[in-house]
Short mmCIF file of N, CA, C and O and ligand atoms in Angstrom, two decimals:
data_model
loop_
_atom_site.label_atom_id
_atom_site.label_comp_id
_atom_site.label_asym_id
_atom_site.label_seq_id
_atom_site.Cartn_x
_atom_site.Cartn_y
_atom_site.Cartn_z
N MET A 1479 -14.00 12.55 -6.11
CA MET A 1479 -13.62 11.21 -7.24
C MET A 1479 -12.65 10.73 -6.67
O MET A 1479 -11.31 11.63 -5.87
N ALA A 1480 -12.43 9.18 -5.76
CA ALA A 1480 -11.14 8.86 -5.37
C ALA A 1480 -10.21 8.18 -6.07
O ALA A 1480 -9.34 8.65 -5.49
N TYR A 1481 -10.24 8.54 -7.04
CA TYR A 1481 -9.03 8.37 -8.64
C TYR A 1481 -8.38 10.00 -8.43
O TYR A 1481 -7.33 8.93 -8.78
N LEU A 1482 -9.19 10.19 -8.55
CA LEU A 1482 -7.90 11.37 -8.21
C LEU A 1482 -7.78 12.21 -6.82
O LEU A 1482 -6.52 12.89 -6.99
N GLN A 1483 -7.48 11.45 -6.13
CA GLN A 1483 -6.90 11.94 -4.73
C GLN A 1483 -5.35 11.42 -4.48
O GLN A 1483 -4.60 10.51 -5.10
N ILE A 1484 -4.78 12.32 -4.19
CA ILE A 1484 -2.90 12.77 -4.39
C ILE A 1484 -2.67 12.78 -2.29
O ILE A 1484 -2.95 13.25 -2.01
N CYS A 1485 -2.15 11.48 -2.38
CA CYS A 1485 -1.86 11.40 -0.86
C CYS A 1485 -0.71 11.92 -0.62
O CYS A 1485 0.17 12.33 -0.58
N LYS A 1486 -1.43 12.84 0.94
CA LYS A 1486 -0.66 13.84 1.39
C LYS A 1486 -0.02 13.31 3.29
O LYS A 1486 1.12 13.94 3.37
N LYS A 1487 0.38 12.32 2.90
CA LYS A 1487 0.34 11.76 4.89
C LYS A 1487 1.59 11.65 3.87
O LYS A 1487 2.40 11.89 3.37
N LEU A 1488 1.87 11.98 5.64
CA LEU A 1488 3.98 11.42 5.71
C LEU A 1488 3.92 10.61 6.02
O LEU A 1488 3.93 9.83 7.58
N HIS A 1489 3.77 9.05 5.03
CA HIS A 1489 4.30 7.50 6.08
C HIS A 1489 5.83 7.75 6.23
O HIS A 1489 6.62 8.20 5.96
N ARG A 1490 5.09 6.64 7.46
CA ARG A 1490 6.67 6.65 8.66
C ARG A 1490 6.95 5.14 7.94
O ARG A 1490 7.95 4.74 8.44
N TYR A 1491 6.86 4.79 6.63
CA TYR A 1491 7.15 3.63 5.93
C TYR A 1491 8.10 3.12 5.09
O TYR A 1491 8.65 2.73 4.56
N GLY A 1492 8.64 5.02 5.25
CA GLY A 1492 9.67 5.48 3.84
C GLY A 1492 10.62 4.79 4.12
O GLY A 1492 10.91 4.30 2.42
N ILE A 1493 11.55 4.24 4.88
CA ILE A 1493 12.24 3.65 4.04
C ILE A 1493 12.29 2.33 3.45
O ILE A 1493 12.63 1.55 2.99
N LEU A 1494 11.22 1.44 4.16
CA LEU A 1494 10.56 0.27 3.59
C LEU A 1494 10.32 0.31 2.36
O LEU A 1494 11.16 -1.11 1.77
N PHE A 1495 9.88 1.09 1.92
CA PHE A 1495 9.45 0.97 0.92
C PHE A 1495 10.77 1.14 -0.82
O PHE A 1495 9.96 1.27 -1.86
N LYS A 1496 11.33 1.82 -0.24
CA LYS A 1496 12.96 1.64 -0.50
C LYS A 1496 13.34 -0.21 -1.43
O LYS A 1496 13.62 -0.01 -2.13
N SER A 1497 12.73 -0.96 -0.67
CA SER A 1497 13.42 -2.06 -1.60
C SER A 1497 11.97 -2.49 -2.01
O SER A 1497 12.36 -3.67 -2.44
N LEU A 1498 10.80 -2.75 -2.17
CA LEU A 1498 9.92 -2.54 -2.68
C LEU A 1498 10.07 -2.43 -4.37
O LEU A 1498 10.91 -2.14 -4.97
N PRO A 1499 9.65 -3.43 -4.89
CA PRO A 1499 9.87 -3.72 -6.53
C PRO A 1499 8.92 -2.65 -7.57
O PRO A 1499 8.62 -2.28 -6.82
N GLU A 1500 10.07 -2.27 -8.89
CA GLU A 1500 9.43 -1.13 -9.24
C GLU A 1500 8.28 -1.38 -10.04
O GLU A 1500 8.27 -3.05 -10.25
N TYR A 1501 6.99 -1.11 -9.91
CA TYR A 1501 5.66 -1.63 -10.43
C TYR A 1501 5.44 -0.68 -11.81
O TYR A 1501 5.38 -0.13 -12.07
N GLN A 1502 5.50 -1.80 -13.00
CA GLN A 1502 5.45 -1.33 -14.10
C GLN A 1502 3.98 -1.73 -15.13
O GLN A 1502 3.94 -1.28 -15.93
N GLY A 1503 3.05 -2.21 -14.43
CA GLY A 1503 2.02 -2.57 -14.81
C GLY A 1503 1.40 -1.05 -15.11
O GLY A 1503 1.53 -0.12 -14.91
N THR A 1504 -0.01 -1.20 -15.24
CA THR A 1504 -0.82 0.20 -15.56
C THR A 1504 -1.99 0.59 -14.20
O THR A 1504 -2.31 2.08 -14.81
N PHE A 1505 -2.15 -1.05 -13.91
CA PHE A 1505 -3.05 0.39 -12.64
C PHE A 1505 -2.31 0.60 -11.39
O PHE A 1505 -2.52 2.02 -11.31
N SER A 1506 -2.38 -0.03 -10.26
CA SER A 1506 -1.66 1.06 -9.08
C SER A 1506 -0.41 1.59 -9.50
O SER A 1506 -0.17 1.70 -8.28
N ARG A 1507 0.36 1.96 -10.92
CA ARG A 1507 1.49 1.84 -10.81
C ARG A 1507 1.46 3.14 -9.77
O ARG A 1507 3.05 3.92 -8.67
N HIS A 1508 1.22 4.21 -9.55
CA HIS A 1508 0.51 5.64 -9.23
C HIS A 1508 -0.15 5.31 -8.21
O HIS A 1508 -0.09 6.37 -7.37
N LYS A 1509 -0.11 4.29 -7.27
CA LYS A 1509 -1.25 4.73 -6.18
C LYS A 1509 -0.11 4.58 -5.16
O LYS A 1509 0.71 4.33 -5.07
N CYS A 1510 -0.87 5.09 -4.03
CA CYS A 1510 0.62 5.38 -3.23
C CYS A 1510 1.01 4.01 -2.15
O CYS A 1510 0.19 3.67 -1.42
N ALA A 1511 2.02 3.47 -1.92
CA ALA A 1511 2.17 2.61 -1.59
C ALA A 1511 2.29 2.67 -0.08
O ALA A 1511 2.20 1.29 1.00
N GLY A 1512 2.64 3.39 0.47
CA GLY A 1512 2.18 3.67 1.76
C GLY A 1512 0.75 3.97 2.47
O GLY A 1512 0.51 2.73 3.37
N CYS A 1513 -0.55 3.94 1.58
CA CYS A 1513 -1.56 4.20 2.18
C CYS A 1513 -2.03 2.39 1.19
O CYS A 1513 -2.44 1.79 2.55
N ALA A 1514 -1.09 1.86 0.21
CA ALA A 1514 -1.72 0.29 0.39
C ALA A 1514 -0.72 -0.44 1.54
O ALA A 1514 -1.72 -1.48 2.26
N TYR A 1515 -0.42 -0.35 1.95
CA TYR A 1515 0.46 -0.76 3.22
C TYR A 1515 -0.75 -1.43 4.40
O TYR A 1515 -0.58 -1.88 4.92
N GLU A 1516 -1.04 0.65 5.03
CA GLU A 1516 -1.68 1.02 5.80
C GLU A 1516 -3.02 -0.03 5.74
O GLU A 1516 -3.50 -0.37 6.50
N LEU A 1517 -3.50 -0.10 4.38
CA LEU A 1517 -5.03 -0.57 3.89
C LEU A 1517 -4.60 -2.19 4.21
O LEU A 1517 -5.28 -2.99 4.96
N GLY A 1518 -3.73 -2.53 4.24
CA GLY A 1518 -3.14 -3.97 4.44
C GLY A 1518 -2.89 -4.36 6.01
O GLY A 1518 -3.65 -5.57 6.32
N TYR A 1519 -2.75 -3.82 6.79
CA TYR A 1519 -2.54 -3.60 8.41
C TYR A 1519 -4.04 -3.79 8.78
O TYR A 1519 -4.50 -4.34 9.67
N PHE A 1520 -4.26 -2.53 8.50
CA PHE A 1520 -6.10 -2.69 9.10
C PHE A 1520 -7.11 -3.61 7.97
O PHE A 1520 -7.62 -4.51 9.20
N HIS A 1521 -6.73 -4.40 6.85
CA HIS A 1521 -7.47 -5.09 6.85
C HIS A 1521 -7.05 -6.48 7.89
O HIS A 1521 -8.37 -8.01 7.80
N ALA A 1522 -5.85 -6.87 8.14
CA ALA A 1522 -5.39 -7.60 8.88
C ALA A 1522 -5.82 -7.72 10.24
O ALA A 1522 -6.16 -9.03 10.82
N ILE A 1523 -5.95 -6.47 10.91
CA ILE A 1523 -6.30 -6.47 12.20
C ILE A 1523 -7.67 -5.96 12.15
O ILE A 1523 -8.47 -6.66 13.76
N ASN A 1524 -8.05 -6.26 11.55
CA ASN A 1524 -9.95 -6.44 11.16
C ASN A 1524 -10.50 -7.44 10.77
O ASN A 1524 -11.63 -7.87 10.78
N GLY A 1525 -9.82 -8.22 11.11
CA GLY A 1525 -10.07 -10.20 10.65
C GLY A 1525 -9.89 -10.12 9.11
O GLY A 1525 -11.10 -11.42 7.83
N LYS A 1526 -9.97 -9.42 8.40
CA LYS A 1526 -10.45 -9.23 6.64
C LYS A 1526 -9.55 -9.88 6.03
O LYS A 1526 -8.54 -10.17 5.98
N PRO A 1527 -10.25 -10.96 4.87
CA PRO A 1527 -9.05 -11.94 3.92
C PRO A 1527 -8.68 -10.44 2.80
O PRO A 1527 -8.86 -10.08 2.65
N LYS A 1528 -6.87 -11.45 3.53
CA LYS A 1528 -6.15 -10.87 2.57
C LYS A 1528 -6.41 -10.62 0.89
O LYS A 1528 -7.12 -12.18 0.36
N ALA A 1529 -6.72 -9.82 0.66
CA ALA A 1529 -6.82 -9.23 -0.99
C ALA A 1529 -6.05 -9.97 -1.55
O ALA A 1529 -4.90 -10.67 -1.34
N THR A 1530 -6.54 -10.83 -2.90
CA THR A 1530 -5.53 -11.55 -4.02
C THR A 1530 -5.25 -10.68 -5.21
O THR A 1530 -4.57 -11.25 -5.48
N ASN A 1531 -5.79 -9.86 -5.71
CA ASN A 1531 -5.34 -8.87 -6.08
C ASN A 1531 -5.42 -7.52 -5.92
O ASN A 1531 -6.38 -6.77 -5.67
N ASP A 1532 -4.92 -6.68 -7.46
CA ASP A 1532 -4.64 -5.36 -7.03
C ASP A 1532 -6.11 -3.93 -7.09
O ASP A 1532 -5.86 -3.24 -7.27
N SER A 1533 -7.10 -4.87 -6.83
CA SER A 1533 -8.60 -4.00 -7.50
C SER A 1533 -9.07 -3.67 -6.22
O SER A 1533 -9.41 -2.56 -5.51
N VAL A 1534 -7.52 -4.21 -4.72
CA VAL A 1534 -8.03 -3.75 -3.45
C VAL A 1534 -7.82 -2.11 -3.55
O VAL A 1534 -8.12 -1.65 -2.56
N LEU A 1535 -6.48 -1.46 -4.42
CA LEU A 1535 -6.11 -0.42 -4.24
C LEU A 1535 -7.22 0.85 -4.82
O LEU A 1535 -6.15 1.74 -4.74
N ALA A 1536 -7.47 -0.39 -5.24
CA ALA A 1536 -8.88 1.28 -6.09
C ALA A 1536 -9.58 2.45 -5.59
O ALA A 1536 -9.74 3.46 -6.05
N GLU A 1537 -9.52 2.73 -4.22
CA GLU A 1537 -9.94 3.27 -2.93
C GLU A 1537 -8.89 4.47 -3.00
O GLU A 1537 -9.23 5.08 -1.97
N ILE A 1538 -8.13 4.17 -3.02
CA ILE A 1538 -6.43 4.65 -2.14
C ILE A 1538 -5.72 5.70 -2.96
O ILE A 1538 -6.00 5.17 -4.16
N PRO A 1539 -5.72 6.81 -2.19
CA PRO A 1539 -4.81 7.68 -3.27
C PRO A 1539 -3.46 7.65 -4.33
O PRO A 1539 -2.67 6.51 -3.85
N HIS A 1540 -3.91 8.48 -4.64
CA HIS A 1540 -2.01 8.38 -5.77
C HIS A 1540 -0.58 9.06 -5.20
O HIS A 1540 -1.43 10.01 -3.94
N SER A 1541 0.25 8.86 -5.49
CA SER A 1541 1.09 9.36 -4.32
C SER A 1541 2.36 10.14 -6.07
O SER A 1541 2.12 9.33 -7.14
N GLN A 1542 2.46 11.28 -5.63
CA GLN A 1542 3.05 11.88 -6.44
C GLN A 1542 4.91 12.63 -6.28
O GLN A 1542 5.50 12.48 -6.66
N ALA A 1543 5.12 11.91 -5.07
CA ALA A 1543 6.43 11.96 -4.46
C ALA A 1543 7.01 11.36 -3.19
O ALA A 1543 6.39 9.87 -3.04
N GLY A 1544 8.30 11.09 -3.39
CA GLY A 1544 8.92 10.72 -1.96
C GLY A 1544 9.14 8.54 -2.46
O GLY A 1544 8.99 8.42 -3.25
N HIS A 1545 9.73 8.43 -1.88
CA HIS A 1545 9.94 7.30 -1.52
C HIS A 1545 9.31 5.68 -2.15
O HIS A 1545 9.17 4.93 -2.82
N VAL A 1546 7.81 6.34 -2.31
CA VAL A 1546 6.23 5.28 -2.07
C VAL A 1546 6.01 5.67 -3.93
O VAL A 1546 5.26 4.99 -3.80
N ARG A 1547 7.01 6.61 -4.67
CA ARG A 1547 6.28 6.82 -6.09
C ARG A 1547 6.44 5.11 -6.83
O ARG A 1547 7.84 5.18 -6.41
N HIS A 1548 6.09 4.95 -7.87
CA HIS A 1548 6.04 3.77 -8.57
C HIS A 1548 6.49 2.98 -7.45
O HIS A 1548 7.12 1.91 -8.36
N LYS A 1549 6.48 2.48 -6.76
CA LYS A 1549 6.54 1.18 -6.03
C LYS A 1549 5.73 0.55 -6.38
O LYS A 1549 4.05 1.07 -6.08
N ASP A 1550 5.54 -0.86 -5.68
CA ASP A 1550 4.40 -2.08 -6.57
C ASP A 1550 3.24 -1.71 -4.94
O ASP A 1550 3.77 -2.01 -4.34
N ALA A 1551 2.19 -1.04 -4.77
CA ALA A 1551 1.86 -1.21 -4.13
C ALA A 1551 0.51 -2.17 -3.56
O ALA A 1551 0.62 -2.25 -2.52
N PHE A 1552 0.38 -2.66 -4.57
CA PHE A 1552 -0.54 -4.33 -4.02
C PHE A 1552 0.55 -5.34 -2.95
O PHE A 1552 0.78 -5.96 -2.36
N THR A 1553 2.43 -5.08 -3.53
CA THR A 1553 3.17 -5.47 -2.81
C THR A 1553 3.11 -4.85 -1.05
O THR A 1553 3.29 -5.35 -0.43
N ALA A 1554 3.16 -3.89 -0.51
CA ALA A 1554 3.02 -3.32 -0.24
C ALA A 1554 1.75 -2.70 0.46
O ALA A 1554 1.91 -3.65 2.13
N TYR A 1555 0.66 -4.03 0.06
CA TYR A 1555 -0.40 -3.81 0.39
C TYR A 1555 -0.68 -5.09 1.74
O TYR A 1555 -0.44 -5.40 2.69
N LYS A 1556 0.79 -6.44 0.97
CA LYS A 1556 0.63 -7.41 0.75
C LYS A 1556 1.39 -7.89 2.85
O LYS A 1556 1.59 -8.37 3.72
N GLU A 1557 2.56 -6.61 2.05
CA GLU A 1557 3.67 -6.48 3.50
C GLU A 1557 3.02 -5.99 4.60
O GLU A 1557 3.14 -6.27 5.74
N GLY A 1558 2.01 -4.68 4.52
CA GLY A 1558 1.46 -4.57 5.64
C GLY A 1558 0.60 -5.93 6.41
O GLY A 1558 0.65 -5.43 7.47
N TYR A 1559 0.14 -6.32 5.71
CA TYR A 1559 -1.00 -7.36 6.11
C TYR A 1559 -0.24 -8.58 6.76
O TYR A 1559 -0.44 -8.79 8.28
N GLU A 1560 1.04 -8.72 6.33
CA GLU A 1560 1.67 -9.51 6.88
C GLU A 1560 2.37 -8.91 8.07
O GLU A 1560 2.41 -9.61 9.74
N PHE A 1561 2.30 -7.54 8.72
CA PHE A 1561 3.29 -7.01 9.38
C PHE A 1561 2.30 -6.77 10.64
O PHE A 1561 2.26 -7.50 11.32
N ALA A 1562 0.72 -6.98 10.51
CA ALA A 1562 0.10 -7.16 11.19
C ALA A 1562 -0.37 -8.45 12.03
O ALA A 1562 -0.41 -8.59 12.95
N LEU A 1563 0.14 -9.15 11.23
CA LEU A 1563 -0.35 -10.83 11.20
C LEU A 1563 0.67 -11.13 12.49
O LEU A 1563 0.86 -12.00 13.26
N SER A 1564 2.19 -10.53 12.22
CA SER A 1564 3.45 -10.65 12.97
C SER A 1564 3.55 -10.80 14.26
O SER A 1564 3.44 -10.67 15.58
N ILE A 1565 2.80 -9.20 14.23
CA ILE A 1565 2.40 -8.33 15.50
C ILE A 1565 1.53 -9.19 16.26
O ILE A 1565 1.50 -9.69 17.66
N ALA A 1566 0.40 -10.30 15.70
CA ALA A 1566 -0.83 -10.62 16.36
C ALA A 1566 -0.02 -11.40 17.19
O ALA A 1566 -0.27 -12.03 18.04
N LYS A 1567 0.90 -12.35 16.34
CA LYS A 1567 1.22 -13.94 16.83
C LYS A 1567 2.20 -13.28 18.01
O LYS A 1567 2.57 -14.46 18.73
N ALA A 1568 2.38 -12.15 18.12
CA ALA A 1568 4.19 -12.29 18.85
C ALA A 1568 3.10 -11.70 20.03
O ALA A 1568 3.75 -11.28 21.66
N SER A 1569 2.00 -11.02 19.86
CA SER A 1569 1.64 -10.60 21.33
C SER A 1569 0.60 -11.38 22.34
O SER A 1569 0.59 -12.21 21.56
ZN1 LIG B 291 -0.46 7.51 1.02
#
């Protein structure tokens, strides 16, 4: 079950996530912001529309440690999406 997955990736965006707001909601609070960032990035480079709410995070793993814990994963998703767009514009 995807809901019980725990993220074991070593996200190289750890520094970035320090600046994300703490998320105090009930749904995506324990989602991995690193995976959310990558999901946003891949949505952008694959031409998918940017998600409008955090239901897009339903399939990504939870996180238990590091900078990404308790960060706002949906904000991370949007930042990843925007980052991919900024790269596309620059190239
Ligand atoms: Zn992750």
